[in-house]
Amino acid sequence: MNNRLFVGVLGNRNSGKSTTWNTLFGATVRTGQNTRTLVLYGGECVEVFLISGSPEERQLYAGDILENQKCRIILCSIQYTETVRQTLNYVVDNQFDIFVQWLNPGHSDTGESYDRLGLLPWLIGHEASISMRDGKGLPKNRTEELRQFIYGWAKARSLTFQCP
């Protein structure tokens, strides 16, 4: 059982990654320096660290953002480009459990995309959990899936607490 969880929302540019995080938190959120509280179920919460703008879009290395971050649950936008492998290699090398929700098609995409980068078999080979969701649809369903996954993972590790 790994000690850390990486939850990535994967998609092309303008696919709905930030909308997903904003809906999950019920407010506009951006990458910060500190952890934040995520409301789960039944008055329970968990501490998470959010990287809203993808490291790939910002031309940053995820390891530089996360190297001193001690939070056990990392939420991260990841862009569907070849450089996403740097982010994914970092989380694999640092023994995170991985859940990736791929927005395919994304909000601004003309249709569903073929996995030209071969990320799905790579993720499966690294024991990641993966889902594919329509970024054109309402974000409520996809954020509910994220909340359920995070809740189950955190609850199993006694990381949840009563919300303030």
CSV table of C-alpha atoms in Angstrom, one decimal:
chain,number,residue,atom,x,y,z
A,1,MET,CA,0.0,0.0,0.0
A,2,ASN,CA,1.6,3.3,-1.1
A,3,ASN,CA,1.6,6.3,1.1
A,4,ARG,CA,0.9,9.0,-1.5
A,5,LEU,CA,-1.8,9.5,-4.1
A,6,PHE,CA,-1.4,11.4,-7.4
A,7,VAL,CA,-4.7,12.3,-9.0
A,8,GLY,CA,-4.2,13.7,-12.5
A,9,VAL,CA,-6.8,15.2,-14.8
A,10,LEU,CA,-5.4,14.7,-18.3
A,11,GLY,CA,-6.4,16.5,-21.4
A,12,ASN,CA,-5.5,18.7,-24.3
A,13,ARG,CA,-5.3,22.5,-23.9
A,14,ASN,CA,-8.8,23.9,-22.9
A,15,SER,CA,-10.2,20.4,-22.3
A,16,GLY,CA,-11.8,21.3,-19.0
A,17,LYS,CA,-9.0,20.5,-16.5
A,18,SER,CA,-9.4,23.7,-14.5
A,19,THR,CA,-13.2,23.5,-14.7
A,20,THR,CA,-12.9,20.1,-13.1
A,21,TRP,CA,-10.9,21.4,-10.1
A,22,ASN,CA,-13.1,24.5,-9.7
A,23,THR,CA,-16.2,22.2,-9.6
A,24,LEU,CA,-14.6,19.8,-7.2
A,25,PHE,CA,-13.8,22.6,-4.8
A,26,GLY,CA,-16.9,24.7,-5.5
A,27,ALA,CA,-14.9,27.8,-6.2
A,28,THR,CA,-12.2,29.1,-8.5
A,29,VAL,CA,-8.9,27.5,-7.4
A,30,ARG,CA,-5.3,28.0,-8.5
A,31,THR,CA,-2.0,26.3,-7.6
A,32,GLY,CA,-0.9,27.5,-4.3
A,33,GLN,CA,2.0,27.1,-1.9
A,34,ASN,CA,-0.1,25.4,0.8
A,35,THR,CA,-2.4,22.5,1.1
A,36,ARG,CA,-6.1,23.0,1.0
A,37,THR,CA,-9.1,21.2,2.5
A,38,LEU,CA,-11.3,19.1,0.2
A,39,VAL,CA,-14.8,18.3,1.5
A,40,LEU,CA,-15.7,14.7,0.9
A,41,TYR,CA,-18.8,13.1,2.4
A,42,GLY,CA,-20.7,13.2,5.7
A,43,GLY,CA,-18.8,16.1,7.0
A,44,GLU,CA,-15.4,14.5,6.4
A,45,CYS,CA,-12.5,16.3,4.7
A,46,VAL,CA,-9.0,15.6,3.6
A,47,GLU,CA,-5.9,17.7,3.0
A,48,VAL,CA,-4.7,17.9,-0.6
A,49,PHE,CA,-2.2,19.9,-2.6
A,50,LEU,CA,-3.4,21.2,-6.0
A,51,ILE,CA,-1.4,22.0,-9.1
A,52,SER,CA,-4.2,23.6,-11.3
A,53,GLY,CA,-2.2,24.8,-14.3
A,54,SER,CA,-0.4,21.8,-15.8
A,55,PRO,CA,3.4,21.7,-15.4
A,56,GLU,CA,3.5,20.9,-19.1
A,57,GLU,CA,1.7,24.1,-20.1
A,58,ARG,CA,3.7,26.1,-17.7
A,59,GLN,CA,7.0,24.4,-18.9
A,60,LEU,CA,7.8,23.3,-15.4
A,61,TYR,CA,9.1,20.1,-14.0
A,62,ALA,CA,6.6,18.5,-11.6
A,63,GLY,CA,9.4,17.4,-9.4
A,64,ASP,CA,10.4,21.0,-8.8
A,65,ILE,CA,6.9,21.8,-7.6
A,66,LEU,CA,6.5,18.6,-5.5
A,67,GLU,CA,10.0,17.8,-4.2
A,68,ASN,CA,9.4,19.5,-0.8
A,69,GLN,CA,5.6,18.9,-0.7
A,70,LYS,CA,4.7,16.5,2.1
A,71,CYS,CA,1.0,16.3,1.5
A,72,ARG,CA,-0.1,12.7,0.9
A,73,ILE,CA,-2.7,13.6,-1.8
A,74,ILE,CA,-1.6,15.6,-4.9
A,75,LEU,CA,-4.2,16.8,-7.4
A,76,CYS,CA,-2.7,17.9,-10.7
A,77,SER,CA,-3.7,19.0,-14.2
A,78,ILE,CA,-1.6,17.2,-16.8
A,79,GLN,CA,-1.6,18.1,-20.4
A,80,TYR,CA,-1.7,15.5,-23.2
A,81,THR,CA,1.7,16.1,-24.7
A,82,GLU,CA,4.9,14.1,-24.8
A,83,THR,CA,6.3,16.0,-21.9
A,84,VAL,CA,3.6,14.6,-19.6
A,85,ARG,CA,5.8,11.5,-19.3
A,86,GLN,CA,8.2,13.6,-17.1
A,87,THR,CA,5.4,14.2,-14.7
A,88,LEU,CA,4.2,10.6,-14.7
A,89,ASN,CA,7.8,9.3,-14.4
A,90,TYR,CA,8.2,11.5,-11.3
A,91,VAL,CA,5.2,10.1,-9.6
A,92,VAL,CA,6.1,6.5,-10.5
A,93,ASP,CA,9.7,7.0,-9.3
A,94,ASN,CA,8.3,8.5,-6.0
A,95,GLN,CA,6.0,5.6,-5.5
A,96,PHE,CA,2.6,7.3,-5.7
A,97,ASP,CA,-0.6,5.5,-6.3
A,98,ILE,CA,-1.9,7.0,-9.5
A,99,PHE,CA,-5.4,7.8,-10.7
A,100,VAL,CA,-5.8,9.5,-14.0
A,101,GLN,CA,-9.0,10.9,-15.4
A,102,TRP,CA,-8.6,11.6,-19.1
A,103,LEU,CA,-10.9,14.2,-20.6
A,104,ASN,CA,-11.4,12.7,-24.0
A,105,PRO,CA,-12.9,14.5,-25.8
A,106,GLY,CA,-12.0,17.6,-24.1
A,107,HIS,CA,-14.2,20.7,-23.9
A,108,SER,CA,-12.7,22.3,-27.0
A,109,ASP,CA,-11.8,19.1,-28.9
A,110,THR,CA,-13.6,18.3,-32.2
A,111,GLY,CA,-14.0,14.7,-31.1
A,112,GLU,CA,-12.5,11.8,-29.2
A,113,SER,CA,-8.7,11.5,-29.6
A,114,TYR,CA,-6.7,8.4,-30.3
A,115,ASP,CA,-4.0,7.7,-27.7
A,116,ARG,CA,-1.1,8.6,-30.0
A,117,LEU,CA,1.3,8.9,-27.1
A,118,GLY,CA,0.6,5.3,-25.9
A,119,LEU,CA,-0.1,6.6,-22.4
A,120,LEU,CA,-2.9,4.1,-21.6
A,121,PRO,CA,-0.8,1.0,-21.8
A,122,TRP,CA,2.0,2.8,-20.0
A,123,LEU,CA,-0.3,3.8,-17.1
A,124,ILE,CA,-1.8,0.3,-16.9
A,125,GLY,CA,1.7,-1.2,-16.8
A,126,HIS,CA,2.4,1.1,-13.8
A,127,GLU,CA,-0.7,-0.1,-12.0
A,128,ALA,CA,-2.5,3.2,-12.4
A,129,SER,CA,-6.3,3.5,-12.2
A,130,ILE,CA,-7.7,5.2,-15.3
A,131,SER,CA,-11.0,6.6,-16.4
A,132,MET,CA,-12.1,8.4,-19.6
A,133,ARG,CA,-14.7,11.2,-19.3
A,134,ASP,CA,-16.3,13.6,-21.7
A,135,GLY,CA,-14.9,17.1,-21.1
A,136,LYS,CA,-17.8,18.5,-23.1
A,137,GLY,CA,-20.4,17.3,-20.5
A,138,LEU,CA,-21.3,18.8,-17.2
A,139,PRO,CA,-18.3,18.5,-14.8
A,140,LYS,CA,-20.4,17.3,-11.9
A,141,ASN,CA,-20.3,13.6,-12.8
A,142,ARG,CA,-16.5,13.6,-13.4
A,143,THR,CA,-15.8,15.5,-10.2
A,144,GLU,CA,-18.0,13.0,-8.3
A,145,GLU,CA,-15.9,10.2,-9.6
A,146,LEU,CA,-12.7,12.0,-8.4
A,147,ARG,CA,-14.3,12.7,-5.0
A,148,GLN,CA,-15.3,9.0,-4.6
A,149,PHE,CA,-11.8,7.8,-5.5
A,150,ILE,CA,-10.1,10.2,-3.2
A,151,TYR,CA,-12.5,9.4,-0.3
A,152,GLY,CA,-12.0,5.7,-0.6
A,153,TRP,CA,-8.2,6.0,-0.8
A,154,ALA,CA,-8.0,8.5,2.1
A,155,LYS,CA,-10.5,6.6,4.3
A,156,ALA,CA,-8.5,3.4,3.9
A,157,ARG,CA,-5.4,5.2,5.3
A,158,SER,CA,-7.2,7.1,8.1
A,159,LEU,CA,-6.5,10.5,6.5
A,160,THR,CA,-10.0,11.9,6.7
A,161,PHE,CA,-11.1,14.3,9.5
A,162,GLN,CA,-14.2,16.2,10.5
A,163,CYS,CA,-14.5,19.4,8.5
A,164,PRO,CA,-14.1,22.6,10.4
